Coordinates of C-alpha atoms in Angstrom, one line a residue:
V1 CA 16.5 133.3 3.1
E2 CA 17.0 136.3 5.2
I3 CA 16.9 139.3 2.8
P4 CA 17.8 142.7 4.6
A5 CA 14.5 144.9 5.0
E6 CA 16.5 147.9 3.0
S7 CA 16.9 145.7 0.2
L8 CA 13.7 144.2 0.1
R9 CA 12.2 148.1 0.3
H10 CA 14.3 148.9 -2.8
V11 CA 13.3 146.3 -4.3
I12 CA 9.7 147.3 -3.7
E13 CA 10.0 151.1 -4.7
L14 CA 11.5 150.2 -8.1
G15 CA 9.2 147.4 -9.0
L16 CA 6.6 150.3 -8.4
A17 CA 8.2 152.7 -9.9
F18 CA 8.4 151.1 -13.3
L19 CA 4.7 149.5 -12.6
V20 CA 3.2 153.5 -12.0
F21 CA 5.4 154.4 -15.3
A22 CA 3.7 151.9 -17.3
A23 CA 0.3 152.5 -15.9
G24 CA 0.9 156.6 -16.1
I25 CA 1.5 156.4 -20.0
D26 CA -2.2 155.9 -19.9
L27 CA -2.9 158.9 -18.0
S28 CA -2.7 161.5 -20.6
P29 CA -4.4 164.7 -19.6
N30 CA -5.8 165.4 -22.8
R31 CA -8.0 162.4 -22.2
V32 CA -10.4 164.5 -20.0
K33 CA -10.8 167.5 -21.9
G34 CA -14.1 168.8 -21.2
R35 CA -15.2 166.7 -18.2
K36 CA -12.8 168.2 -15.7
R37 CA -15.8 168.9 -13.4
A38 CA -17.2 166.2 -13.1
I39 CA -13.7 164.4 -12.5
F40 CA -12.7 167.1 -10.1
H41 CA -15.8 166.6 -7.9
V42 CA -15.7 162.4 -8.1
G43 CA -12.1 162.1 -7.7
F44 CA -11.9 165.1 -4.5
W45 CA -15.0 163.5 -2.8
Q46 CA -14.1 159.9 -3.1
F47 CA -10.6 160.4 -1.9
F48 CA -11.1 162.6 1.0
I49 CA -14.4 161.2 2.2
L50 CA -13.5 157.6 1.8
G51 CA -10.1 158.8 3.6
W52 CA -12.2 160.3 6.5
I53 CA -14.1 157.0 6.8
G54 CA -11.1 155.1 6.6
I55 CA -9.7 156.9 9.9
G56 CA -12.6 156.2 11.5
V57 CA -13.0 153.0 10.8
A58 CA -9.6 152.6 12.1
L59 CA -10.1 154.5 15.0
A60 CA -13.1 152.4 16.2
L61 CA -11.2 149.2 15.6
G62 CA -8.7 150.5 18.3
Y63 CA -5.9 151.6 16.1
P64 CA -4.1 154.5 17.4
L65 CA -4.3 158.1 15.6
I66 CA -1.4 157.9 13.4
P67 CA -1.7 154.4 12.4
A68 CA -5.7 155.3 11.7
L69 CA -4.1 158.3 9.6
Y70 CA -1.9 155.9 7.5
L71 CA -4.9 153.6 7.0
G72 CA -7.0 156.0 5.6
C73 CA -4.8 158.0 3.2
A74 CA -3.8 154.6 1.8
L75 CA -7.9 153.7 1.6
S76 CA -8.3 156.5 -0.8
A77 CA -6.5 155.7 -3.8
S78 CA -7.5 153.2 -6.3
S79 CA -5.0 151.2 -8.6
T80 CA -4.0 152.5 -11.8
L81 CA -2.5 149.0 -12.8
V82 CA -5.7 147.2 -12.2
V83 CA -8.2 149.7 -13.7
V84 CA -6.3 150.8 -16.8
R85 CA -6.1 147.1 -17.3
Q86 CA -9.8 146.6 -16.8
L87 CA -10.6 149.4 -19.2
Q88 CA -8.2 147.8 -21.9
Q89 CA -10.0 144.5 -21.7
R90 CA -13.4 145.6 -21.4
Q91 CA -12.5 148.4 -24.4
C92 CA -13.9 151.3 -22.6
R93 CA -11.6 153.7 -22.5
F94 CA -12.7 156.1 -24.7
E95 CA -16.4 155.8 -23.5
P96 CA -17.4 158.9 -21.0
F97 CA -17.2 157.1 -18.2
G98 CA -13.6 155.4 -19.3
R99 CA -12.5 158.9 -19.4
L100 CA -14.2 160.0 -16.2
V101 CA -12.4 157.1 -14.5
V102 CA -8.7 157.9 -16.0
G103 CA -9.2 161.7 -15.2
V104 CA -10.2 160.3 -11.5
L105 CA -7.1 157.9 -11.2
L106 CA -4.7 160.9 -12.3
L107 CA -6.3 163.1 -9.7
Q108 CA -6.0 160.9 -7.0
D109 CA -2.2 159.7 -8.2
V110 CA -1.4 163.4 -7.9
L111 CA -3.2 163.7 -4.4
I112 CA -1.4 160.3 -3.1
V113 CA 2.2 161.7 -4.1
F114 CA 1.7 164.7 -2.4
F115 CA 0.4 163.3 0.6
L116 CA 3.3 160.7 0.0
V117 CA 6.0 163.1 0.2
V118 CA 4.5 164.8 3.4
L119 CA 4.3 161.5 5.1
A120 CA 7.7 160.5 4.4
R121 CA 9.1 164.0 5.7
A122 CA 6.5 164.6 8.2
A123 CA 8.6 163.1 11.3
E124 CA 11.4 165.6 10.4
G125 CA 9.4 168.5 10.7
W126 CA 7.5 171.2 8.6
L127 CA 10.7 172.6 6.9
A128 CA 12.0 169.3 5.3
T129 CA 8.4 168.9 4.3
L130 CA 8.3 172.3 2.5
I131 CA 11.5 171.5 0.7
D132 CA 10.4 168.1 -0.6
I133 CA 7.1 169.6 -1.6
G134 CA 9.2 172.3 -3.8
Y135 CA 11.6 169.5 -4.7
L136 CA 8.3 168.0 -6.1
L137 CA 6.7 171.1 -7.9
L138 CA 10.2 171.2 -9.9
L139 CA 9.6 167.5 -11.0
V140 CA 6.2 168.3 -11.9
I141 CA 7.1 171.0 -13.7
A142 CA 9.8 169.4 -15.8
A143 CA 7.3 166.4 -16.7
A144 CA 4.4 169.2 -18.0
I145 CA 7.2 170.4 -20.2
L146 CA 8.2 167.3 -21.8
H147 CA 4.7 166.3 -22.0
F148 CA 3.4 169.3 -24.1
R149 CA 6.5 170.5 -25.7
V150 CA 9.3 168.1 -25.6
V151 CA 7.8 164.5 -26.1
P152 CA 5.6 166.0 -29.2
W153 CA 8.7 167.4 -30.8
V154 CA 10.3 164.1 -30.6
V155 CA 7.8 162.5 -32.4
R156 CA 7.4 165.0 -35.4
Q157 CA 11.0 165.8 -35.9
L158 CA 13.4 162.5 -35.2
H159 CA 11.2 159.9 -36.4
L160 CA 12.8 157.3 -33.8
D161 CA 12.2 153.6 -34.7
D162 CA 11.2 151.1 -32.3
E163 CA 14.3 150.0 -30.3
E164 CA 15.3 154.0 -30.4
R165 CA 11.7 154.5 -28.8
L166 CA 12.3 152.1 -26.3
L167 CA 15.4 153.8 -25.3
F168 CA 14.0 157.0 -24.8
A169 CA 11.3 156.0 -22.8
L170 CA 13.4 154.0 -20.5
T171 CA 16.0 156.7 -20.5
M172 CA 12.9 159.4 -19.3
L173 CA 12.2 156.7 -16.5
F174 CA 15.6 156.7 -15.2
L175 CA 16.3 160.4 -15.6
F176 CA 13.5 160.8 -13.4
I177 CA 14.3 158.3 -11.1
L178 CA 17.6 159.9 -10.6
M179 CA 16.2 163.0 -10.1
A180 CA 13.7 161.9 -7.3
M181 CA 16.6 160.2 -5.5
Q182 CA 18.8 163.1 -5.7
T183 CA 16.2 165.4 -4.1
G184 CA 15.4 162.5 -1.7
L185 CA 11.8 161.8 -2.9
P186 CA 10.8 158.2 -3.3
Y187 CA 11.4 156.3 -6.5
I188 CA 7.7 156.0 -7.5
V189 CA 7.6 159.9 -7.6
G190 CA 10.1 159.7 -10.4
G191 CA 8.5 156.9 -12.2
F192 CA 5.2 158.6 -12.2
L193 CA 6.1 161.5 -13.6
A194 CA 8.2 159.8 -16.1
G195 CA 5.0 158.0 -17.1
F196 CA 2.9 161.3 -17.4
A197 CA 5.8 163.0 -19.4
L198 CA 5.4 160.1 -22.0
S199 CA 1.7 160.2 -21.8
A200 CA 1.1 162.9 -24.9
F201 CA -0.3 161.0 -28.2
P202 CA 1.0 159.5 -30.3
M203 CA 3.8 158.5 -28.2
N204 CA 2.2 157.3 -25.5
G205 CA 0.2 154.7 -28.3
L206 CA 4.2 153.9 -29.5
I207 CA 5.3 152.6 -26.8
R208 CA 2.4 151.1 -24.7
G209 CA 3.2 147.9 -26.5
M210 CA 6.7 147.7 -26.0
V211 CA 6.3 148.4 -21.8
D212 CA 4.0 145.6 -21.3
S213 CA 6.6 142.5 -21.4
L214 CA 8.8 144.7 -18.8
N215 CA 5.6 145.5 -16.9
S216 CA 4.7 142.0 -16.5
F217 CA 8.3 141.2 -15.2
F218 CA 8.1 144.3 -12.7
V219 CA 4.5 143.2 -11.4
A220 CA 5.9 139.9 -10.2
L221 CA 9.1 141.6 -8.8
F222 CA 6.8 144.0 -6.6
F223 CA 4.7 141.6 -5.4
I224 CA 7.6 139.3 -4.6
G225 CA 8.7 141.9 -2.6
I226 CA 5.9 142.5 -0.9
G227 CA 5.4 139.1 -0.3
F228 CA 8.9 138.8 1.6
L229 CA 8.1 141.9 3.7
C230 CA 5.3 140.5 5.2
T231 CA 4.7 138.6 8.1
F232 CA 1.6 136.5 9.4
P233 CA -0.4 139.0 11.5
P234 CA -2.5 137.9 14.2
V235 CA -6.0 136.6 13.7
I236 CA -7.8 139.7 14.6
Y237 CA -6.2 141.5 11.6
F238 CA -7.7 139.2 9.1
A239 CA -11.5 140.5 10.6
H240 CA -9.9 144.2 10.7
A241 CA -9.2 143.5 6.5
A242 CA -12.4 142.3 5.9
I243 CA -14.1 145.1 7.6
F244 CA -12.0 147.6 5.6
V245 CA -12.4 145.5 2.4
V246 CA -16.4 145.7 2.6
V247 CA -16.1 149.4 3.7
L248 CA -14.1 150.2 0.9
I249 CA -16.3 148.7 -1.7
V250 CA -19.7 149.9 -0.4
V251 CA -18.5 153.1 0.1
T252 CA -16.4 154.2 -3.1
I253 CA -19.8 152.3 -5.0
V254 CA -22.4 154.6 -3.2
L255 CA -20.1 157.7 -3.4
V256 CA -18.9 157.6 -6.8
T257 CA -22.5 156.6 -8.3
F258 CA -24.1 159.5 -6.1
V259 CA -21.4 162.2 -7.0
A260 CA -21.3 160.9 -11.0
E261 CA -25.5 160.9 -11.6
R262 CA -25.4 164.6 -10.3
M263 CA -22.3 165.5 -12.8
G264 CA -24.7 164.4 -15.4
F265 CA -23.4 160.6 -16.1
S266 CA -26.2 157.8 -16.2
T267 CA -26.6 155.5 -14.0
K268 CA -25.1 152.4 -15.5
A269 CA -21.7 154.5 -16.4
S270 CA -22.0 156.0 -12.6
I271 CA -21.8 152.5 -11.1
E272 CA -19.6 150.8 -14.0
S273 CA -16.9 153.9 -12.2
G274 CA -17.5 153.0 -9.0
V275 CA -17.0 149.6 -9.5
L276 CA -14.1 149.8 -11.1
L277 CA -12.5 152.2 -8.5
S278 CA -13.4 150.3 -5.7
Q279 CA -9.9 149.0 -4.7
T280 CA -6.8 150.3 -2.9
S281 CA -3.4 151.2 -5.2
E282 CA 0.3 150.4 -5.6
F283 CA 0.7 154.0 -4.2
S284 CA -1.5 152.8 -1.1
L285 CA 1.4 150.2 -0.3
M286 CA 4.2 152.5 -0.5
V287 CA 2.2 155.0 1.5
M288 CA 1.9 152.1 4.1
L289 CA 5.9 151.0 3.4
S290 CA 6.8 154.3 4.5
G291 CA 4.9 154.7 7.7
V292 CA 6.9 151.1 8.4
V293 CA 10.3 152.5 7.4
I294 CA 10.1 155.4 10.0
G295 CA 8.4 153.3 12.4
Q296 CA 5.0 154.9 12.8
I297 CA 3.2 151.9 11.7
S298 CA 3.8 148.1 12.4
Q299 CA 4.6 145.4 9.8
E300 CA 1.7 143.4 11.3
V301 CA -0.3 146.6 10.3
F302 CA 1.8 146.7 6.8
S303 CA 1.0 142.9 6.0
M304 CA -3.0 143.4 7.0
F305 CA -2.8 146.2 4.3
A306 CA -1.4 144.0 1.9
L307 CA -4.1 141.8 2.4
I308 CA -6.3 144.5 1.9
T309 CA -4.7 145.4 -1.4
V310 CA -4.3 142.1 -3.3
S311 CA -8.2 141.1 -2.1
T312 CA -9.9 144.2 -4.0
M313 CA -7.5 144.0 -6.6
A314 CA -8.6 140.2 -7.1
L315 CA -12.3 141.3 -6.2
T316 CA -12.6 144.2 -9.1
P317 CA -12.3 141.9 -12.1
Y318 CA -15.4 139.7 -10.7
L319 CA -17.5 143.0 -9.4
A320 CA -16.6 144.5 -12.6
R321 CA -18.8 141.8 -14.9
D322 CA -22.0 143.3 -16.3
G323 CA -24.2 141.2 -14.3
F324 CA -22.9 142.2 -10.7
V325 CA -23.3 145.9 -12.3
W326 CA -27.0 145.1 -13.5
Y327 CA -27.6 143.5 -10.1
L328 CA -26.9 147.1 -8.8
M329 CA -29.0 148.3 -10.9
R330 CA -31.8 146.9 -9.7
L331 CA -30.9 147.7 -5.9
H332 CA -30.7 151.7 -7.1
P333 CA -33.5 153.7 -5.7
K334 CA -35.0 154.8 -8.8
A335 CA -35.1 151.2 -10.0
R336 CA -38.2 150.3 -11.1
R337 CA -40.0 148.7 -13.9
R338 CA -41.5 151.4 -15.8
G339 CA -43.1 151.2 -19.3
H340 CA -45.9 149.3 -20.7
K341 CA -46.7 146.8 -23.5
L342 CA -47.0 149.2 -26.5
S343 CA -49.3 146.9 -28.5
E344 CA -51.0 149.8 -30.7
L345 CA -47.6 150.1 -32.4
E346 CA -46.6 148.5 -35.7
Q347 CA -43.9 149.2 -37.9
H348 CA -41.8 150.9 -35.4
A349 CA -38.2 150.9 -34.7
I350 CA -37.0 149.5 -31.3
I351 CA -33.5 150.9 -29.8
V352 CA -31.9 148.4 -27.4
G353 CA -29.3 150.1 -25.3
Y354 CA -29.0 154.3 -25.6
G355 CA -26.0 155.3 -26.0
Q356 CA -24.4 158.1 -28.0
T357 CA -25.0 156.1 -31.1
G358 CA -28.7 155.6 -29.5
A359 CA -29.1 159.1 -29.2
K360 CA -28.0 160.1 -32.9
S361 CA -30.2 156.8 -34.2
L362 CA -33.4 158.2 -32.3
K363 CA -33.1 161.2 -34.4
V364 CA -32.5 159.6 -37.6
F365 CA -35.7 157.4 -36.8
Q366 CA -37.7 160.2 -35.9
D367 CA -36.6 162.4 -39.1
A368 CA -37.9 159.0 -41.1
G369 CA -41.3 159.4 -39.5
I370 CA -40.6 156.1 -37.7
A371 CA -42.0 155.6 -34.1
V372 CA -39.2 154.7 -31.4
I373 CA -39.1 152.6 -28.6
V374 CA -36.2 153.2 -26.2
V375 CA -35.2 150.1 -24.5
D376 CA -33.0 150.4 -21.5
D377 CA -31.9 149.5 -18.2
D378 CA -30.4 152.7 -16.8
P379 CA -32.9 154.6 -14.7
A380 CA -31.4 158.1 -15.6
I381 CA -31.6 157.4 -19.2
I382 CA -35.3 156.0 -19.0
N383 CA -35.8 159.3 -16.6
A384 CA -34.6 162.2 -19.3
L385 CA -36.3 160.3 -22.6
M386 CA -39.7 159.9 -20.5
Q387 CA -39.5 163.8 -20.1
E388 CA -38.7 164.6 -23.7
G389 CA -41.8 162.1 -24.7
V390 CA -40.2 159.3 -26.2
A391 CA -41.5 156.2 -25.5
C392 CA -39.3 154.0 -23.2
I393 CA -39.5 150.4 -21.7
E394 CA -36.5 150.2 -18.8
G395 CA -35.2 146.8 -18.3
D396 CA -33.0 144.3 -19.9
G397 CA -33.5 144.4 -23.5
S398 CA -32.2 140.8 -23.8
R399 CA -35.3 139.0 -21.7
S400 CA -38.5 137.7 -24.1
S401 CA -40.3 139.4 -21.6
V402 CA -39.1 143.1 -22.3
L403 CA -38.9 142.7 -26.1
S404 CA -42.4 141.5 -26.0
D405 CA -43.5 144.6 -23.9
A406 CA -42.0 146.6 -27.0
N407 CA -44.1 144.7 -29.3
V408 CA -41.2 142.9 -31.0
E409 CA -43.4 140.8 -33.3
K410 CA -44.6 144.0 -35.4
A411 CA -41.4 145.8 -35.0
R412 CA -39.8 147.4 -38.5
F413 CA -36.0 147.8 -37.2
I414 CA -34.2 146.9 -34.1
L415 CA -31.3 148.9 -33.8
L416 CA -28.9 147.1 -30.7
T417 CA -26.0 149.4 -29.5
L418 CA -25.4 147.3 -26.8
R419 CA -21.2 146.6 -25.3
G420 CA -20.6 143.1 -25.2
R421 CA -20.4 140.2 -27.4
S422 CA -21.9 137.9 -25.5
N423 CA -24.7 140.1 -24.8
I424 CA -25.3 140.7 -28.4
G425 CA -25.0 137.3 -29.8
S426 CA -27.7 135.8 -27.3
L427 CA -29.9 138.7 -28.4
L428 CA -29.4 138.1 -32.1
Q429 CA -30.3 134.4 -31.3
K430 CA -33.9 135.5 -29.7
L431 CA -34.6 138.1 -32.8
D432 CA -33.9 135.3 -35.9
Q433 CA -37.6 134.8 -35.1
Y434 CA -38.9 138.0 -36.4
S435 CA -39.1 139.7 -39.5
A436 CA -37.6 143.0 -38.6
A437 CA -34.2 144.4 -39.7
V438 CA -31.7 144.0 -37.2
L439 CA -28.9 146.3 -37.2
V440 CA -26.0 146.1 -34.6
R441 CA -23.5 148.6 -33.9
T442 CA -20.1 146.9 -34.0
F443 CA -16.3 147.9 -32.8
D444 CA -14.4 144.8 -33.9
P445 CA -14.4 142.2 -36.5
E446 CA -15.9 139.0 -34.4
T447 CA -18.8 140.9 -33.1
K448 CA -19.3 142.2 -37.2
S449 CA -19.0 138.4 -38.2
M450 CA -21.3 137.3 -35.5
A451 CA -23.9 139.9 -36.5
E452 CA -23.3 139.1 -40.2
S453 CA -23.8 135.2 -39.7
H454 CA -27.4 136.3 -38.1
N455 CA -28.2 138.3 -41.3
A456 CA -28.5 141.4 -39.5
I457 CA -27.1 144.7 -40.9
V458 CA -23.7 145.8 -39.6
V459 CA -23.4 149.5 -38.4
D460 CA -19.5 149.6 -38.1
A461 CA -18.7 152.3 -35.7
N462 CA -14.9 152.2 -36.2
L463 CA -15.6 153.2 -39.9
A464 CA -18.7 154.6 -40.9
G465 CA -20.9 155.2 -37.3
T466 CA -24.2 157.2 -37.9
E467 CA -23.1 158.4 -41.0
A468 CA -23.7 154.7 -42.4
L469 CA -26.6 154.8 -40.7
E470 CA -28.3 157.5 -41.9
G471 CA -26.9 156.7 -45.4
W472 CA -28.5 153.2 -45.4
F473 CA -32.3 154.8 -44.3
A474 CA -31.7 157.4 -47.0
L475 CA -31.7 154.1 -49.7
N476 CA -33.6 151.6 -47.4
C477 CA -36.8 153.0 -45.4
E478 CA -39.6 151.8 -47.6
P479 CA -42.5 150.4 -46.0
K480 CA -41.6 147.0 -46.1
L481 CA -40.8 144.2 -43.0
S482 CA -38.5 141.9 -44.8
R483 CA -34.7 141.9 -43.9
P484 CA -32.7 144.0 -46.5
S485 CA -29.5 142.1 -48.1
E486 CA -27.5 144.7 -48.1
N487 CA -25.4 146.5 -45.4
P488 CA -24.6 150.0 -45.1

């Protein structure tokens, strides 16, 4: 079946408009408060340095200047759809690095929308480009007014039911798409700004689940349209795609890790951010498609870039696994085994995994007069703690050799603040043979049940958090090694 290219383009734009609308609902600016400086630095340097490197690689591979500019711009943006879904699955959206990644996505999307508008009108001269930028600014202002004023008022005053909220959300989507069409802007601009307008809390949470089924339909529609538009490129383009994929992943991980660490993030959080951002975006495909429409890049180059996008999107869930992140941490220049067997300590506490809970818990133990050993695999955290005089061991706390170095046989308390149910489960099995009281920070009922099955003490972060831990120590901090039977 032969489908007109113009019809395919409209199908792709409409599908993509809904995709970025659904993803934009999760990009609330409220989530990036207090991290604007880090977000600006990470997002800015990743976008522009990766873009210039992409242009350089394209020129080195023999591409003309204009296609190289398109490739560099398209390589710079990360996929909001993929990254937000990964954060949701890993339950990391509200952790510091999760908020950093969401903020970087928001900044990148704004930049790519701007460049998309510029590229779309570049062939018609600067006057047409400036007019479109003016229209874009008007739509941005309208979206900001709706986000900060109108949408919160609707939630507070109108008390819409589920069907009315869904209709309200779709009305906003089609209204912004209509405004984009009337001003000559791409559909995708309207979809993104509609999602941004609805990302205000609590409207974003109320409608997020409602658009999931529609989102699945439009994901299929979008990629089917891309598939129809693609051709089988010459074999050399497959080699070029592999080169671009390697450059994109390596540069993104190294660059984001370098900048995020200097903005105060831990090594692990920085690496996780880099891994999550190491793919191209739905916006990137739209940039390349606009180049095809106005004749500045060939359909073969577009097909090659579609292969890059699909490949990097498919690789992200595998690269984002804890095993790969830990492997990268071992390659980190600061990574070296530090600490030593602290055999002189007895009746001490071991904190395995040091985050916000670990920092507060360290003070609780110290105030109770209990010596503490912190076990963590993050070089930046270990550096900071050792400078404060805290006994530390750098390594994977689930390994028997690391636990032995921490003198686990004579420990009084062991606090687990790890992420990942499988990591906690394997560690609890190893700790069953020891007499220390084991405390586990939990976020979900499954982890809580697993901890209780091993007679561990549950510190429910959702309900009590550090206050529960402090209260438990106030009642149970007697000099004994047996496991207490009461939960905090």
